[in-house]
């Protein structure tokens, strides 16, 4: 059974810092990996989707990498801002399953 | 355009009661998913519809949970004889198609509290 782990569970940093969120998964036979953002009381917003054949994706200040063979992904946030404060979730899609398998998330606070 | 909408946003019920949660997917999206998110956890997959049919219901925890999508658009998740352990946020997502290259778009969720 696929398991997704996110480290750290919580992170608080001053505004302006660059930071890295980590995600690991136990079964490397994935179709894709997605990073989502969840704000309190709201649904999930997709940030980046990396297909299994890709190594990274970039969107603005966000960069996500994927190392399928080692079962790891990182989300890099450059020049963090208070508006980046949210819970960040990593999810993988595996073959033979229709739903996504999520980690528990990293709760990020950016201090002004 | 309009995103995925879910109603009600909050539902409080008593143990043993029946509840229905509604999801309106993005217009034209053929794939629809239900997830459940407990406090401090990531969402867990419940069921997936392709069109009107439940293509994968492997995540439904037991036979008290049932979902329908009769016309291939709106979906209703039904929970019978609710238990306190059913308390969670129920999330709905839709995608244009199913597959590994397609992003799922999530609604804001329904927070269910069973007293």
Short mmCIF file of C-alpha atoms in Angstrom, two decimals:
data_model
loop_
_atom_site.label_atom_id
_atom_site.label_comp_id
_atom_site.label_asym_id
_atom_site.label_seq_id
_atom_site.Cartn_x
_atom_site.Cartn_y
_atom_site.Cartn_z
CA UNK A 1 0.00 0.00 0.00
CA UNK A 2 1.30 3.44 -0.99
CA UNK A 3 2.21 5.70 1.92
CA UNK A 4 3.09 9.37 1.64
CA UNK A 5 5.07 11.17 4.34
CA UNK A 6 5.67 14.91 4.61
CA UNK A 7 8.42 16.52 6.64
CA UNK A 8 8.31 18.78 8.55
CA UNK A 9 4.76 18.67 9.92
CA UNK A 10 4.98 22.37 10.73
CA UNK A 11 7.37 25.18 9.83
CA UNK A 12 7.56 28.84 10.83
CA UNK A 13 10.05 31.17 9.12
CA UNK A 14 10.55 34.93 8.73
CA UNK A 15 9.34 36.61 5.58
CA UNK A 16 11.83 36.62 2.70
CA UNK A 17 13.46 33.28 3.42
CA UNK A 18 13.75 30.50 0.88
CA UNK A 19 12.40 27.18 2.14
CA UNK A 20 12.03 23.53 1.19
CA UNK A 21 9.18 21.18 1.98
CA UNK A 22 9.78 17.45 1.69
CA UNK A 23 7.58 14.58 0.54
CA UNK A 24 8.44 10.90 0.34
CA UNK A 25 6.43 7.94 -0.96
CA UNK A 26 6.95 4.22 -0.53
CA UNK A 27 6.00 2.87 -3.96
CA UNK A 28 7.92 4.41 -6.86
CA UNK A 29 5.39 3.18 -9.45
CA UNK A 30 3.53 6.48 -9.60
CA UNK A 31 1.88 8.19 -12.54
CA UNK A 32 2.28 11.69 -11.18
CA UNK A 33 2.83 13.75 -8.06
CA UNK A 34 1.00 16.93 -7.16
CA UNK A 35 1.54 19.65 -4.63
CA UNK A 36 -1.56 21.36 -3.26
CA UNK A 37 -2.15 24.31 -1.01
CA UNK A 38 -4.98 24.30 1.56
CA UNK A 39 -6.15 27.45 3.34
CA UNK A 40 -8.32 27.18 6.48
CA UNK A 41 -11.94 26.47 5.64
CA UNK A 42 -11.21 26.16 1.95
CA UNK A 43 -10.60 23.40 -0.52
CA UNK A 44 -7.33 22.39 -2.08
CA UNK A 45 -5.67 24.44 -4.79
CA UNK A 46 -3.33 22.60 -7.15
CA UNK A 47 0.08 24.26 -7.32
CA UNK A 48 2.18 21.96 -9.46
CA UNK A 49 1.75 18.58 -11.14
CA UNK A 50 4.82 16.57 -12.09
CA UNK A 51 4.34 13.62 -14.41
CA UNK A 52 6.35 10.47 -13.72
CA UNK A 53 8.61 11.15 -16.72
CA UNK A 54 9.47 14.67 -15.54
CA UNK A 55 12.08 15.82 -13.04
CA UNK A 56 10.70 19.21 -12.06
CA UNK A 57 8.04 21.85 -12.61
CA UNK A 58 8.15 25.56 -11.93
CA UNK A 59 5.47 28.16 -11.37
CA UNK A 60 6.51 31.63 -10.30
CA UNK A 61 8.33 31.39 -6.97
CA UNK A 62 7.56 27.67 -6.66
CA UNK A 63 9.70 24.82 -7.92
CA UNK A 64 8.88 21.16 -7.39
CA UNK A 65 11.29 18.33 -8.09
CA UNK A 66 10.66 14.62 -8.38
CA UNK A 67 13.10 11.73 -7.91
CA UNK A 68 10.89 8.74 -8.59
CA UNK A 69 13.56 6.13 -8.03
CA UNK A 70 14.24 7.32 -4.49
CA UNK A 71 10.59 8.09 -3.77
CA UNK A 72 11.10 11.77 -3.00
CA UNK A 73 9.82 15.18 -4.00
CA UNK A 74 10.63 18.64 -2.75
CA UNK A 75 8.73 21.89 -3.01
CA UNK A 76 10.99 24.93 -3.03
CA UNK A 77 9.45 28.31 -2.19
CA UNK A 78 11.60 31.33 -2.98
CA UNK A 79 11.40 34.67 -1.19
CA UNK A 80 8.56 33.60 1.09
CA UNK A 81 5.69 36.01 1.82
CA UNK A 82 3.06 36.07 4.58
CA UNK A 83 0.46 35.15 1.94
CA UNK A 84 2.26 31.84 1.49
CA UNK A 85 1.05 30.77 4.94
CA UNK A 86 -1.10 27.65 4.46
CA UNK A 87 -0.95 23.87 4.68
CA UNK A 88 0.91 22.27 1.78
CA UNK A 89 -0.11 18.77 0.76
CA UNK A 90 1.72 16.30 -1.44
CA UNK A 91 -0.27 13.63 -3.31
CA UNK A 92 0.61 10.82 -5.69
CA UNK A 93 -1.43 8.97 -8.29
CA UNK A 94 -0.54 5.32 -8.63
CA UNK A 95 -1.40 2.81 -11.30
CA UNK A 96 -4.57 0.86 -10.67
CA UNK A 97 -6.00 3.51 -8.38
CA UNK A 98 -8.27 6.33 -9.38
CA UNK A 99 -7.93 8.53 -6.34
CA UNK A 100 -4.90 10.37 -5.07
CA UNK A 101 -2.92 9.29 -2.00
CA UNK A 102 -2.10 12.26 0.19
CA UNK A 103 0.43 13.02 2.89
CA UNK A 104 -0.65 14.72 6.12
CA UNK A 105 0.70 18.06 4.99
CA UNK A 106 3.14 20.68 6.20
CA UNK A 107 1.61 23.62 8.08
CA UNK A 108 3.61 26.67 7.01
CA UNK A 109 3.62 30.04 8.75
CA UNK A 110 5.51 32.97 7.26
CA UNK A 111 6.14 35.63 9.89
CA UNK A 112 5.83 39.26 8.66
CA UNK B 1 -15.69 30.17 -14.52
CA UNK B 2 -17.40 28.58 -11.55
CA UNK B 3 -15.42 26.06 -9.58
CA UNK B 4 -16.56 22.97 -7.73
CA UNK B 5 -19.27 23.82 -5.21
CA UNK B 6 -20.42 21.81 -2.22
CA UNK B 7 -23.48 22.17 -0.01
CA UNK B 8 -23.99 22.54 2.82
CA UNK B 9 -20.72 24.07 3.98
CA UNK B 10 -21.41 22.82 7.49
CA UNK B 11 -23.66 20.05 8.75
CA UNK B 12 -24.28 19.14 12.37
CA UNK B 13 -26.27 16.00 13.05
CA UNK B 14 -26.94 13.54 15.83
CA UNK B 15 -25.56 10.05 16.03
CA UNK B 16 -27.76 7.62 14.13
CA UNK B 17 -29.20 10.17 11.70
CA UNK B 18 -29.02 10.12 7.91
CA UNK B 19 -27.20 12.87 5.98
CA UNK B 20 -26.75 13.85 2.35
CA UNK B 21 -23.87 15.95 1.06
CA UNK B 22 -24.04 17.51 -2.39
CA UNK B 23 -21.32 18.25 -4.95
CA UNK B 24 -21.66 20.35 -8.11
CA UNK B 25 -18.62 19.73 -10.32
CA UNK B 26 -17.18 22.09 -12.87
CA UNK B 27 -19.41 22.08 -15.96
CA UNK B 28 -18.26 19.52 -18.50
CA UNK B 29 -16.07 17.54 -16.10
CA UNK B 30 -16.78 13.85 -16.54
CA UNK B 31 -14.71 12.58 -13.61
CA UNK B 32 -15.84 13.20 -10.02
CA UNK B 33 -14.15 12.16 -6.76
CA UNK B 34 -15.11 12.17 -3.10
CA UNK B 35 -12.50 12.35 -0.33
CA UNK B 36 -12.73 12.55 3.45
CA UNK B 37 -10.31 14.61 5.53
CA UNK B 38 -10.11 14.06 9.27
CA UNK B 39 -8.49 16.60 11.57
CA UNK B 40 -4.73 16.71 11.10
CA UNK B 41 -4.79 14.22 8.24
CA UNK B 42 -4.55 14.43 4.49
CA UNK B 43 -7.63 13.68 2.38
CA UNK B 44 -8.48 10.00 1.93
CA UNK B 45 -10.08 8.75 -1.28
CA UNK B 46 -13.64 7.43 -1.01
CA UNK B 47 -15.15 6.98 -4.48
CA UNK B 48 -14.66 7.91 -8.13
CA UNK B 49 -17.32 8.41 -10.80
CA UNK B 50 -16.76 8.40 -14.54
CA UNK B 51 -19.98 9.78 -15.94
CA UNK B 52 -22.94 8.28 -14.10
CA UNK B 53 -21.26 5.12 -12.88
CA UNK B 54 -19.14 4.54 -9.79
CA UNK B 55 -15.95 3.27 -11.40
CA UNK B 56 -14.10 2.80 -8.11
CA UNK B 57 -15.73 2.70 -4.67
CA UNK B 58 -12.85 0.95 -2.93
CA UNK B 59 -12.37 3.78 -0.44
CA UNK B 60 -15.86 3.72 1.06
CA UNK B 61 -15.30 2.63 4.68
CA UNK B 62 -18.44 0.50 5.03
CA UNK B 63 -21.95 -0.03 3.68
CA UNK B 64 -23.33 2.97 5.56
CA UNK B 65 -21.72 5.14 2.87
CA UNK B 66 -23.21 5.41 -0.59
CA UNK B 67 -22.89 7.91 -3.44
CA UNK B 68 -24.82 8.58 -6.63
CA UNK B 69 -24.42 10.68 -9.75
CA UNK B 70 -27.61 9.94 -11.71
CA UNK B 71 -27.18 12.39 -14.56
CA UNK B 72 -23.43 12.51 -14.76
CA UNK B 73 -23.15 15.94 -13.16
CA UNK B 74 -24.24 16.58 -9.57
CA UNK B 75 -23.28 13.92 -7.04
CA UNK B 76 -24.69 13.16 -3.60
CA UNK B 77 -22.80 11.35 -0.85
CA UNK B 78 -25.19 9.62 1.53
CA UNK B 79 -24.32 8.44 5.02
CA UNK B 80 -26.74 6.28 6.98
CA UNK B 81 -26.80 5.77 10.75
CA UNK B 82 -24.06 8.34 11.29
CA UNK B 83 -21.43 7.71 13.94
CA UNK B 84 -19.19 10.17 15.80
CA UNK B 85 -16.22 8.79 13.85
CA UNK B 86 -17.80 10.04 10.62
CA UNK B 87 -17.06 13.63 11.68
CA UNK B 88 -14.69 15.08 9.10
CA UNK B 89 -14.51 17.43 6.13
CA UNK B 90 -15.87 15.78 3.01
CA UNK B 91 -14.21 17.06 -0.14
CA UNK B 92 -15.38 16.71 -3.71
CA UNK B 93 -13.14 17.08 -6.76
CA UNK B 94 -13.71 16.95 -10.49
CA UNK B 95 -11.54 16.71 -13.58
CA UNK B 96 -12.21 17.06 -17.28
CA UNK B 97 -11.14 13.50 -17.88
CA UNK B 98 -9.64 10.78 -15.75
CA UNK B 99 -5.99 9.95 -16.11
CA UNK B 100 -2.48 10.59 -14.99
CA UNK B 101 -2.03 13.90 -16.79
CA UNK B 102 -5.12 15.60 -15.45
CA UNK B 103 -5.43 17.90 -12.43
CA UNK B 104 -8.29 17.39 -10.00
CA UNK B 105 -10.08 20.58 -8.93
CA UNK B 106 -11.36 20.56 -5.37
CA UNK B 107 -14.40 22.17 -3.79
CA UNK B 108 -14.36 23.92 -0.38
CA UNK B 109 -15.72 20.86 1.40
CA UNK B 110 -18.58 20.09 3.77
CA UNK B 111 -17.67 19.96 7.45
CA UNK B 112 -19.75 17.19 9.04
CA UNK B 113 -20.06 17.05 12.82
CA UNK B 114 -21.82 14.09 14.39
CA UNK B 115 -22.80 14.72 18.02
#
